[in-house]
Amino acid sequence: MKTIYGSIYKIRKMKGFSFVLLRTKREVVQCVASGEMELPPEESCVEITASVVAEKRSKSGYELHIKEIKVLSVPYEASPIVINQKIVDTSMENLMDYRPITLRNEKQRAIFKLQEGICRGFREFFYNNDFTEIHTPKIVKSGAEGGANIFSLNYFGQEAYLAQSPQFYKQMMVGVFERVFEIGPVFRAEKHDTSRHLNEYTSVDFEMGYINSIEEIMEMETAMLKYTLIYLSEQYKKEIELLNLTLPVIETIPAIPFRNAKQKVAEAYHRPVKDWEDFEPEEEKLLYELIYRETGSEFVFVTHYPSAKRPFYAMDRKENPKETESFDLLFRGLEITTGGQRIHNYQEQVAKMKMRNMNVKSFESYLMMHKHGMPPHGGLGLGLERFTSKLLGYENVRFATLFPRDIHRLVP
Ligand code: AMO
């Protein structure tokens, strides 16, 4: 006899008995109730006492023959949206409006179980490679990434901001632990409504000291992704099967300098380059197609972005100061990571800030680390929702976001 807790996901009445699908922590378990047994409505929370019987036709290989159902709570109202079919057949808006219940759908929740797996894989990888996990403030005195996409707030009469990234703090912590990582929320006041922008997202950041070049950061990211994809394939088989996923296999990730990438796309698709300083989303997609055709890789590093488009902390190239020691990682045509080497020398950092007409004084606390000695270092930030959505083949990051925040949405 077994006692099991769960929610009644679906009742299927048959002749003389009913199938009761019970939604438990990770699985939907098939139970069988006799015809006489009184069943509470779907989404009731119950304690079931049952015997375990082998059953080949059940997905798990067994089913539970119910002896007793103790009802712990019943819903006040029936769900306004059908959640117990294979998919929640509704618009994205509805899917998000009714998130507390649509997430109960077996496939919907599998997305986020898999996202948990991604974070667990990353974390394990970081621990195995001597990174220390840190938690840095999200209420900050100044923005790290520049640009207008910063939320301000009143902090007891002082102007403060919501952190656009943990950039300053993860760099400071390199001076403390040499290798650090953080998985946490960041905030971007993006005013445009696109399929790849959220106003709050989860950033996977790492930062490491004593590097010689950006290649070492790119190698670390490649190893991190490889590890995590294998981890998922071993530990998250249930979700992979349910979502019908084929995980990409990483051997090596090709890298191409930014200017060459622009040129390559322009030549292959006869599109004149409009902007030599940045990628258009369409160009990223086209580059992916080209690289995929040539190498079979669904990932591609683009290196040495123009200085003008990178933040003030990015290290410029010795060979050409108009370019930076930085990179992006594109996955299936979408930027999922930005990374690079940072300036570690105090005078060099101050000079770059002055060149950009920045108020050096207001960055005193950031510059403290440079002033008092920092190793050559660098790192990256990866958008968890972007990575998850591309892994799952979704065109919109919202599908891989539990409770998205965008210009139109603050609830649920
Ligand atoms: P960047 O601003 O490029 O770099 O952000 C890093 C990664 O975060 C994701 N991302 C977003 N995801 C969803 N919605 C958004 N509005 C959004 N903006 C960015 C992307 C992007 O590649 N401090 C640097 C990283 C570093 O150099 O360490 C930074 O934040 O996947």
Short mmCIF file of N, CA and C and ligand atoms in Angstrom, two decimals, residues 145 165 167 170 188 190 196-198 201 205 207 313 335-340 342 379-383 386, ligand 1:
data_model
loop_
_atom_site.label_atom_id
_atom_site.label_comp_id
_atom_site.label_asym_id
_atom_site.label_seq_id
_atom_site.Cartn_x
_atom_site.Cartn_y
_atom_site.Cartn_z
N GLU A 145 25.67 49.03 -17.58
CA GLU A 145 25.69 48.72 -19.01
C GLU A 145 25.48 49.95 -19.90
N SER A 165 22.73 44.47 -14.61
CA SER A 165 23.57 43.27 -14.61
C SER A 165 24.41 43.30 -13.33
N GLN A 167 27.50 43.24 -13.26
CA GLN A 167 28.82 43.47 -13.83
C GLN A 167 29.85 44.00 -12.82
N LYS A 170 30.49 41.48 -9.86
CA LYS A 170 31.20 40.22 -10.15
C LYS A 170 32.67 40.52 -10.43
N ARG A 188 15.87 45.46 -17.15
CA ARG A 188 16.15 46.31 -18.31
C ARG A 188 14.86 47.03 -18.69
N GLU A 190 13.52 48.08 -21.22
CA GLU A 190 13.36 48.06 -22.68
C GLU A 190 11.96 48.55 -23.00
N ARG A 196 12.29 38.85 -28.07
CA ARG A 196 13.49 38.45 -27.34
C ARG A 196 13.85 39.34 -26.15
N HIS A 197 13.02 40.36 -25.90
CA HIS A 197 13.30 41.27 -24.78
C HIS A 197 12.29 41.12 -23.64
N LEU A 198 12.84 41.03 -22.44
CA LEU A 198 12.02 41.04 -21.24
C LEU A 198 12.49 42.23 -20.41
N TYR A 201 14.87 39.65 -16.43
CA TYR A 201 15.24 38.30 -16.86
C TYR A 201 16.28 37.73 -15.92
N ASP A 205 25.76 34.66 -14.89
CA ASP A 205 27.01 35.41 -15.05
C ASP A 205 28.17 34.63 -14.47
N GLU A 207 32.66 35.22 -13.94
CA GLU A 207 33.78 36.13 -14.11
C GLU A 207 35.01 35.41 -13.57
N TYR A 313 33.69 49.33 -19.64
CA TYR A 313 34.61 48.42 -18.94
C TYR A 313 35.29 47.42 -19.89
N GLU A 335 21.28 35.98 -30.14
CA GLU A 335 22.35 36.26 -29.17
C GLU A 335 21.91 35.76 -27.80
N ILE A 336 22.66 34.84 -27.23
CA ILE A 336 22.31 34.38 -25.87
C ILE A 336 23.34 34.82 -24.83
N THR A 337 24.51 35.24 -25.31
CA THR A 337 25.58 35.62 -24.38
C THR A 337 26.35 36.82 -24.89
N THR A 338 26.76 37.68 -23.96
CA THR A 338 27.80 38.67 -24.25
C THR A 338 28.91 38.47 -23.23
N GLY A 339 30.14 38.56 -23.67
CA GLY A 339 31.24 38.41 -22.73
C GLY A 339 32.47 39.12 -23.22
N GLY A 340 33.51 39.07 -22.41
CA GLY A 340 34.75 39.70 -22.85
C GLY A 340 35.74 39.90 -21.73
N ARG A 342 37.94 42.50 -19.44
CA ARG A 342 37.68 43.83 -18.88
C ARG A 342 39.01 44.57 -18.69
N GLY A 379 34.69 37.70 -18.32
CA GLY A 379 33.57 36.80 -18.03
C GLY A 379 32.45 37.03 -19.01
N LEU A 380 31.28 36.59 -18.61
CA LEU A 380 30.14 36.73 -19.53
C LEU A 380 28.82 36.71 -18.80
N GLY A 381 27.77 37.09 -19.53
CA GLY A 381 26.40 37.01 -19.04
C GLY A 381 25.56 36.29 -20.08
N LEU A 382 24.80 35.29 -19.63
CA LEU A 382 23.94 34.53 -20.55
C LEU A 382 22.49 34.70 -20.09
N GLY A 383 21.62 35.00 -21.03
CA GLY A 383 20.19 35.16 -20.71
C GLY A 383 19.53 33.80 -20.63
N ARG A 386 16.44 33.29 -22.85
CA ARG A 386 16.77 33.18 -24.28
C ARG A 386 17.33 31.80 -24.58
P1 AMO B 1 24.25 42.10 -22.25
O1 AMO B 1 23.60 43.39 -21.96
O2 AMO B 1 24.56 41.81 -23.68
O3 AMO B 1 25.63 41.96 -21.47
O4 AMO B 1 23.36 40.92 -21.69
C1 AMO B 1 23.83 39.60 -21.64
C2 AMO B 1 22.79 38.62 -22.15
O5 AMO B 1 21.56 38.81 -21.47
C3 AMO B 1 20.47 38.54 -22.32
N1 AMO B 1 19.61 39.73 -22.39
C4 AMO B 1 18.27 39.70 -22.33
N2 AMO B 1 17.40 38.68 -22.22
C5 AMO B 1 16.09 38.98 -22.17
N3 AMO B 1 15.60 40.24 -22.22
C6 AMO B 1 16.44 41.31 -22.34
N4 AMO B 1 15.95 42.54 -22.36
C7 AMO B 1 17.84 41.06 -22.41
N5 AMO B 1 18.93 41.84 -22.51
C8 AMO B 1 20.00 41.02 -22.50
C9 AMO B 1 21.05 38.17 -23.65
C10 AMO B 1 22.42 38.81 -23.61
O6 AMO B 1 23.33 38.15 -24.45
N6 AMO B 1 27.43 42.59 -18.36
C11 AMO B 1 27.27 42.05 -19.71
C12 AMO B 1 27.72 40.62 -19.78
C13 AMO B 1 29.21 40.42 -19.57
O7 AMO B 1 29.97 40.99 -20.38
O8 AMO B 1 29.58 39.71 -18.63
C14 AMO B 1 25.81 42.17 -20.13
O9 AMO B 1 24.91 42.31 -19.32
O10 AMO B 1 21.12 36.76 -23.70
#
